[in-house]
Amino acid sequence: MASLMVSVLLPVDLCRKRGSSETAKSFFLNNVKPLNLGSLGKRRIICGCISSISNLRPADADEFSASKFNVKDSSKAENLSLVREPDEADVLIECRDVYKSFGEKHILSGVSFKIRHGEAVGIIGPSGTGKSTILKIMAGLLAPDKGEVLIRGKTRHGLISDEEISGLRIGLVFQSAALFDSLTVRENVGFLLYENSTMPDDQISKLVTETLAAVGLKGVEDRLPSELSGGMKKRVALARSIIFDTTKDVVEPEVLLYDEPTAGLDPIASTVVEDLIRSVHMKGEADVGKPGKIASYVVVTHQHSTIKRAVDRLLFLYEGRVVWQGMTHEFSSSANSIVQQFASGSLDGPIKY
Ligand SMILES: Nc1ncnc2c1ncn2[C@@H]1O[C@H](COP(=O)(O)OP(=O)(O)OP(=O)(O)O)[C@@H](O)[C@H]1O
């Protein structure tokens, strides 16, 4: 039986350099349990943490203006049969009737959906409706109060840090800033490789430079996070979540969950990130098993451009439930009054602020 390692990068200064990171190592050892997962190899949840919470502001609502959506065939709106229901073998993650409350606040009240192999799914909905919460539940960082999370058809009992979880390598890119303040950009991006891989330092350094270039950052390797803008920090964190150990023959992670990856970025930086999110997604059978290619991803976003460029299917979360789902191009022509109000940014309608 091989092990699963959950690595959560937290916004604290745990270490400085490879070989002198006893604090970091003991943190991980004390907080991370190796898990037995059959023949799945060494597994890890990678949580990259990126900055800036964006609440639904009028400007954001405007980004959902129906006129801005490229609706190819409005007659197909609401035709949910377009959301394919093939065999169940390709379902990687399923949330089945999930409930979650924080104290007296009921956040999720029966959320059900499936994420299939190969899908690019967006979760949208009003602010505070539980989008980040459901991502954390999918990642196994929060347990549902009621309902089930099935990973490749098997119920996950408890959290990812509990034993006996069926195998799926999931990476979560948080919306909040969480770079290690006293580590350079190079050390932040290469953190897991420096700590866990057998790659030589110069190879990791080269890979870090290439990965930073992929998110549109050059020549920042030796800077500290405090010397970066908010948008740059966000891209550094994104680079950290997509850097892969090139000596391994397994894809890691297989599924990426992005929490508002483009919030607070300028339009061009958003495009870079959106295209990057697409580029690490495997396109077909030829990509299966290739390092640097993930099977599926889920993006929580309020950004119209991200929905348009980086997402194929949408789940609309409202008042604790998925009230609409469909292909991205169907969204703006939906007859659902909640969706219509959200798409138009109108103050009139069932959604009250
Ligand atoms: N750990 C927690 N303890 C208490 N309340 C929480 C916790 N996590 C989330 N909440 C509350 O749950 C609700 C949903 O939060 P969540 O972050 O999931 O919403 P969201 O839809 O992602 O919002 P936004 O679009 O503004 O990012 C909010 O009211 C939030 O304050």
Coordinates of C-alpha atoms and ligand atoms in Angstrom, one line a residue:
M1 CA 0.0 0.0 0.0
A2 CA 1.4 3.3 -1.0
S3 CA 1.0 6.6 0.8
L4 CA -1.0 9.8 0.3
M5 CA 0.6 13.0 1.6
V6 CA -1.5 16.1 2.1
S7 CA 0.6 19.2 2.0
V8 CA -1.0 22.5 2.9
L9 CA 1.0 25.6 2.4
L10 CA 0.1 28.1 5.1
P11 CA 0.8 31.8 5.4
V12 CA 3.4 31.5 8.0
D13 CA 7.2 31.5 7.8
L14 CA 8.2 27.9 8.3
C15 CA 11.5 27.7 6.8
R16 CA 14.2 29.4 4.8
K17 CA 16.1 27.0 2.7
R18 CA 16.3 23.4 1.7
G19 CA 18.2 21.4 4.2
S20 CA 17.5 23.9 7.0
S21 CA 13.7 23.5 7.0
E22 CA 13.3 21.4 10.1
T23 CA 10.4 23.6 11.2
A24 CA 8.6 23.1 8.0
K25 CA 9.3 19.4 8.0
S26 CA 8.1 19.0 11.5
F27 CA 5.0 21.0 10.7
F28 CA 4.2 18.7 7.8
L29 CA 5.0 15.6 9.8
N30 CA 2.8 16.8 12.7
N31 CA 0.0 17.9 10.5
V32 CA 0.0 15.4 7.7
K33 CA -0.7 11.8 7.9
P34 CA 0.6 9.3 5.3
L35 CA -2.3 7.4 4.0
N36 CA -2.6 3.9 2.5
L37 CA -4.1 4.0 -1.0
G38 CA -3.5 0.8 -2.7
S39 CA -1.3 1.0 -5.7
L40 CA -1.8 4.6 -6.4
G41 CA 1.7 5.8 -5.6
K42 CA 2.7 8.7 -3.4
R43 CA -0.2 11.1 -3.4
R44 CA -0.5 14.6 -2.3
I45 CA -3.1 17.4 -2.1
I46 CA -1.4 20.6 -3.1
C47 CA -2.9 23.7 -1.8
G48 CA -1.5 26.8 -3.4
C49 CA -2.8 30.0 -1.9
I50 CA -3.5 33.1 -3.9
S51 CA -4.7 36.5 -2.9
S52 CA -7.7 38.8 -3.0
I53 CA -11.2 38.0 -2.1
S54 CA -13.6 39.6 -4.6
N55 CA -17.2 40.1 -3.4
L56 CA -20.0 40.5 -5.8
R57 CA -20.0 44.2 -6.6
P58 CA -22.1 46.0 -9.1
A59 CA -19.1 46.0 -11.4
D60 CA -18.8 42.2 -11.1
A61 CA -22.5 41.8 -11.7
D62 CA -22.1 43.9 -14.8
E63 CA -19.5 41.5 -16.1
F64 CA -22.3 39.0 -16.3
S65 CA -24.3 41.2 -18.6
A66 CA -26.1 38.9 -21.0
S67 CA -25.0 40.9 -23.9
K68 CA -21.4 40.1 -23.2
F69 CA -22.0 36.4 -23.5
N70 CA -21.5 34.9 -26.9
V71 CA -24.7 32.9 -27.2
K72 CA -24.4 30.7 -30.1
D73 CA -27.9 29.0 -29.9
S74 CA -30.3 30.5 -27.5
S75 CA -33.0 28.0 -28.4
K76 CA -30.9 25.4 -26.6
A77 CA -31.1 27.3 -23.3
E78 CA -32.5 25.2 -20.5
N79 CA -32.0 22.1 -22.5
L80 CA -30.3 20.3 -19.8
S81 CA -30.1 17.2 -21.7
L82 CA -27.1 18.8 -23.3
V83 CA -25.4 18.2 -20.1
R84 CA -24.2 14.8 -20.9
E85 CA -25.0 11.9 -18.7
P86 CA -22.8 9.1 -19.9
D87 CA -21.7 6.1 -17.9
E88 CA -20.6 6.7 -14.4
A89 CA -17.1 5.4 -14.8
D90 CA -15.7 8.8 -15.7
V91 CA -17.1 10.6 -12.6
L92 CA -14.1 11.7 -10.5
I93 CA -15.9 13.7 -7.8
E94 CA -19.5 13.6 -6.8
C95 CA -21.2 15.7 -4.2
R96 CA -24.4 14.0 -3.2
D97 CA -27.0 16.0 -1.1
V98 CA -24.3 17.8 0.8
Y99 CA -25.2 20.0 3.8
K100 CA -22.9 22.4 5.7
S101 CA -23.6 24.9 8.4
F102 CA -21.4 27.2 10.4
G103 CA -23.1 27.6 13.8
E104 CA -26.6 28.8 13.1
K105 CA -25.8 29.7 9.5
H106 CA -27.0 27.1 7.0
I107 CA -24.7 27.5 4.0
L108 CA -25.2 24.3 1.9
S109 CA -28.6 22.6 2.0
G110 CA -28.5 19.6 -0.4
V111 CA -25.8 20.3 -3.0
S112 CA -25.5 17.6 -5.6
F113 CA -23.3 17.5 -8.7
K114 CA -20.7 15.4 -10.5
I115 CA -17.3 16.4 -11.9
R116 CA -16.3 14.1 -14.7
H117 CA -12.9 13.2 -16.3
G118 CA -12.0 15.9 -18.8
E119 CA -14.4 18.6 -17.6
A120 CA -13.7 22.3 -17.1
V121 CA -16.5 23.4 -14.6
G122 CA -17.2 26.8 -13.2
I123 CA -19.1 27.4 -9.9
I124 CA -20.8 30.7 -9.8
G125 CA -23.4 32.4 -7.6
P126 CA -23.9 35.4 -5.3
S127 CA -21.3 36.2 -2.7
G128 CA -21.4 34.2 0.5
T129 CA -23.5 31.5 -1.1
G130 CA -21.0 28.7 -0.3
K131 CA -18.8 28.4 -3.4
S132 CA -15.5 28.3 -1.5
T133 CA -17.1 26.1 1.1
I134 CA -18.0 23.4 -1.5
L135 CA -14.5 23.6 -3.0
K136 CA -13.0 22.9 0.4
I137 CA -15.5 20.0 0.9
M138 CA -14.5 18.6 -2.5
A139 CA -10.8 18.9 -1.6
G140 CA -11.4 17.1 1.7
L141 CA -10.4 20.1 3.9
L142 CA -13.9 20.4 5.3
A143 CA -16.3 17.6 6.1
P144 CA -20.0 17.9 5.2
D145 CA -22.5 17.8 8.0
K146 CA -24.7 15.6 6.0
G147 CA -24.5 14.0 2.5
E148 CA -21.7 12.3 0.7
V149 CA -18.6 13.1 -1.3
L150 CA -17.7 10.3 -3.6
I151 CA -14.2 10.1 -5.1
R152 CA -14.2 7.8 -8.1
G153 CA -17.4 6.3 -6.9
K154 CA -16.3 5.6 -3.3
T155 CA -17.5 7.5 -0.4
R156 CA -14.9 9.6 1.4
H157 CA -15.4 9.4 5.1
G158 CA -14.3 12.5 6.9
L159 CA -11.4 14.6 5.7
I160 CA -8.5 14.1 3.3
S161 CA -6.3 13.7 6.4
D162 CA -8.2 10.7 7.5
E163 CA -7.3 7.3 6.4
E164 CA -9.0 5.0 3.9
I165 CA -9.7 7.7 1.3
S166 CA -10.1 6.5 -2.2
G167 CA -7.4 8.0 -4.5
L168 CA -7.6 11.2 -6.4
R169 CA -4.8 13.7 -6.4
I170 CA -6.5 17.1 -5.9
G171 CA -4.9 20.5 -5.8
L172 CA -6.6 23.5 -4.4
V173 CA -5.6 27.0 -5.2
F174 CA -7.0 29.2 -2.5
Q175 CA -8.2 32.8 -3.1
S176 CA -6.4 34.2 -0.1
A177 CA -2.7 35.3 -0.2
A178 CA -0.5 32.7 1.5
L179 CA 3.0 32.9 0.2
F180 CA 5.8 32.3 2.7
D181 CA 6.9 35.8 3.5
S182 CA 10.5 35.1 4.2
L183 CA 11.0 32.8 1.2
T184 CA 12.0 34.1 -2.2
V185 CA 9.7 33.6 -5.2
R186 CA 11.9 30.8 -6.3
E187 CA 11.7 29.1 -2.9
N188 CA 7.9 29.6 -2.8
V189 CA 7.2 28.2 -6.2
G190 CA 9.6 25.3 -5.9
F191 CA 8.7 24.6 -2.2
L192 CA 7.3 21.1 -2.6
L193 CA 9.9 20.1 -5.1
Y194 CA 12.7 21.3 -2.8
E195 CA 11.1 19.5 0.1
N196 CA 9.8 16.3 -1.5
S197 CA 11.4 15.5 -4.8
T198 CA 14.7 14.0 -5.8
M199 CA 15.3 16.7 -8.4
P200 CA 18.6 18.6 -8.2
D201 CA 18.4 22.2 -7.1
D202 CA 19.5 23.6 -10.5
Q203 CA 16.8 21.6 -12.2
I204 CA 14.2 22.8 -9.8
S205 CA 15.4 26.4 -10.3
K206 CA 15.1 26.0 -14.1
L207 CA 11.6 24.6 -13.8
V208 CA 10.6 27.4 -11.5
T209 CA 11.9 30.0 -14.0
E210 CA 9.9 28.2 -16.8
T211 CA 6.8 28.0 -14.7
L212 CA 7.0 31.7 -13.7
A213 CA 7.4 32.6 -17.4
A214 CA 4.2 30.6 -18.1
V215 CA 2.3 32.9 -15.7
G216 CA 3.8 35.9 -17.3
L217 CA 6.5 36.6 -14.7
K218 CA 10.2 37.0 -15.5
G219 CA 13.2 38.0 -13.4
V220 CA 11.3 37.9 -10.1
E221 CA 12.8 34.7 -8.8
D222 CA 15.0 36.4 -6.1
R223 CA 12.4 38.8 -4.9
L224 CA 10.5 38.4 -1.6
P225 CA 6.6 38.4 -1.7
S226 CA 6.6 41.8 -0.1
E227 CA 8.3 43.2 -3.2
L228 CA 5.5 42.0 -5.5
S229 CA 2.1 43.5 -6.4
G230 CA -1.1 41.7 -5.4
G231 CA -1.6 40.4 -8.9
M232 CA 2.0 39.2 -9.1
K233 CA 1.6 37.3 -5.8
K234 CA -1.5 35.7 -7.2
R235 CA 0.4 34.5 -10.2
V236 CA 3.3 33.2 -8.1
A237 CA 0.8 31.2 -6.1
L238 CA -0.7 29.9 -9.3
A239 CA 2.8 28.9 -10.5
R240 CA 3.3 27.0 -7.3
S241 CA 0.1 25.0 -7.8
I242 CA 1.0 23.9 -11.4
I243 CA 4.7 23.1 -11.0
F244 CA 5.2 19.4 -11.6
D245 CA 7.9 17.0 -10.6
T246 CA 9.3 16.1 -14.1
T247 CA 11.0 13.0 -12.8
K248 CA 7.8 11.3 -11.9
D249 CA 5.6 9.4 -14.3
V250 CA 2.4 10.1 -12.5
V251 CA 0.3 13.3 -13.1
E252 CA 0.1 15.3 -10.0
P253 CA -2.4 16.6 -9.3
E254 CA -5.2 15.0 -11.4
V255 CA -7.8 17.6 -10.5
L256 CA -7.3 21.3 -9.7
L257 CA -9.8 23.4 -7.8
Y258 CA -9.2 27.2 -8.3
D259 CA -10.9 29.6 -6.0
E260 CA -11.2 33.0 -7.8
P261 CA -7.9 32.7 -9.7
T262 CA -8.4 35.9 -11.6
A263 CA -10.0 38.2 -9.0
G264 CA -8.1 41.4 -8.7
L265 CA -6.0 40.8 -11.9
D266 CA -5.9 43.3 -14.8
P267 CA -7.6 42.1 -18.0
I268 CA -4.4 41.0 -19.6
A269 CA -3.0 39.2 -16.6
S270 CA -6.5 37.5 -16.3
T271 CA -6.2 36.3 -19.9
V272 CA -2.7 34.9 -19.1
V273 CA -4.1 33.0 -16.1
E274 CA -7.2 31.8 -18.0
D275 CA -5.1 30.5 -20.9
L276 CA -2.8 28.8 -18.4
I277 CA -5.7 27.1 -16.7
R278 CA -6.7 25.8 -20.1
S279 CA -3.2 24.8 -21.1
V280 CA -2.6 22.5 -18.1
H281 CA -5.9 20.7 -18.9
M282 CA -5.5 17.5 -20.8
K283 CA -7.2 17.7 -24.2
G284 CA -7.7 14.0 -24.9
E285 CA -6.4 10.5 -24.6
A286 CA -3.0 11.6 -25.9
D287 CA -2.4 13.6 -22.8
V288 CA -3.4 11.0 -20.3
G289 CA -0.6 10.3 -17.9
K290 CA 1.6 13.2 -19.2
P291 CA 3.2 15.3 -16.5
G292 CA 1.8 18.8 -16.4
K293 CA -1.6 17.8 -17.6
I294 CA -4.6 17.5 -15.3
A295 CA -7.8 15.6 -16.0
S296 CA -10.4 18.1 -14.8
Y297 CA -10.7 21.4 -13.0
V298 CA -13.2 23.4 -11.2
V299 CA -13.1 27.2 -11.0
V300 CA -15.0 29.4 -8.6
T301 CA -15.2 32.8 -10.2
H302 CA -17.2 36.0 -10.6
Q303 CA -15.2 37.1 -13.7
H304 CA -17.0 37.0 -17.0
S305 CA -13.7 36.6 -18.9
T306 CA -12.8 33.5 -16.8
I307 CA -16.2 31.9 -17.4
K308 CA -15.9 32.6 -21.1
R309 CA -12.3 31.5 -21.7
A310 CA -11.7 28.9 -19.1
V311 CA -14.9 27.1 -18.4
D312 CA -17.2 24.8 -20.4
R313 CA -20.0 23.9 -17.9
L314 CA -21.5 26.0 -15.1
L315 CA -23.1 25.2 -11.8
F316 CA -25.1 28.0 -10.3
L317 CA -25.2 27.9 -6.5
Y318 CA -27.8 29.9 -4.7
E319 CA -29.3 29.5 -1.2
G320 CA -27.4 26.4 -0.5
R321 CA -28.3 24.5 -3.7
V322 CA -27.4 24.1 -7.3
V323 CA -30.3 26.0 -8.8
W324 CA -29.1 25.8 -12.4
Q325 CA -26.5 24.0 -14.4
G326 CA -25.7 24.0 -18.1
M327 CA -23.1 24.7 -20.7
T328 CA -21.5 28.2 -20.5
H329 CA -23.1 29.4 -23.7
E330 CA -26.6 28.5 -22.3
F331 CA -26.2 30.7 -19.2
S332 CA -27.2 34.1 -20.5
S333 CA -30.3 32.9 -22.3
S334 CA -31.6 30.8 -19.3
A335 CA -35.3 31.3 -18.5
N336 CA -34.4 30.8 -14.8
S337 CA -35.3 34.1 -13.0
I338 CA -32.4 33.7 -10.6
V339 CA -29.9 33.2 -13.4
Q340 CA -31.5 36.0 -15.4
Q341 CA -31.1 38.5 -12.6
F342 CA -27.5 37.4 -12.0
A343 CA -26.6 37.6 -15.7
S344 CA -28.0 41.0 -16.0
G345 CA -26.8 42.4 -12.7
S346 CA -30.3 43.7 -12.0
L347 CA -31.3 44.7 -8.5
D348 CA -34.8 43.5 -9.2
G349 CA -35.5 39.8 -8.9
P350 CA -35.4 36.9 -6.5
I351 CA -31.8 37.5 -5.3
K352 CA -31.9 40.0 -2.4
Y353 CA -28.8 41.9 -1.1
Ligands
LIG1 N1 -14.9 28.5 8.7 C1 -16.0 29.3 8.7 N2 -16.6 29.6 9.9 C2 -17.8 30.4 9.9 N3 -18.4 30.8 8.8 C3 -17.8 30.5 7.6 C4 -16.6 29.7 7.5 N4 -16.3 29.6 6.2 C5 -17.3 30.2 5.5 N5 -18.2 30.8 6.4 C6 -19.4 31.5 6.0 O1 -20.1 30.8 5.0 C7 -20.6 31.6 4.0 C8 -20.2 31.1 2.7 O2 -18.8 31.4 2.6 P1 -18.0 31.1 1.2 O3 -16.7 31.6 1.3 O4 -18.1 29.6 0.9 O5 -18.9 31.9 0.1 P2 -18.6 32.2 -1.4 O6 -19.8 31.9 -2.1 O7 -17.3 31.6 -1.8 O8 -18.4 33.8 -1.3 P3 -17.6 34.9 -2.2 O9 -18.2 34.8 -3.5 O10 -17.9 36.2 -1.5 O11 -16.1 34.5 -2.1 C9 -20.2 33.0 4.4 O12 -21.3 33.6 5.1 C10 -19.0 32.8 5.3 O13 -18.9 33.9 6.2

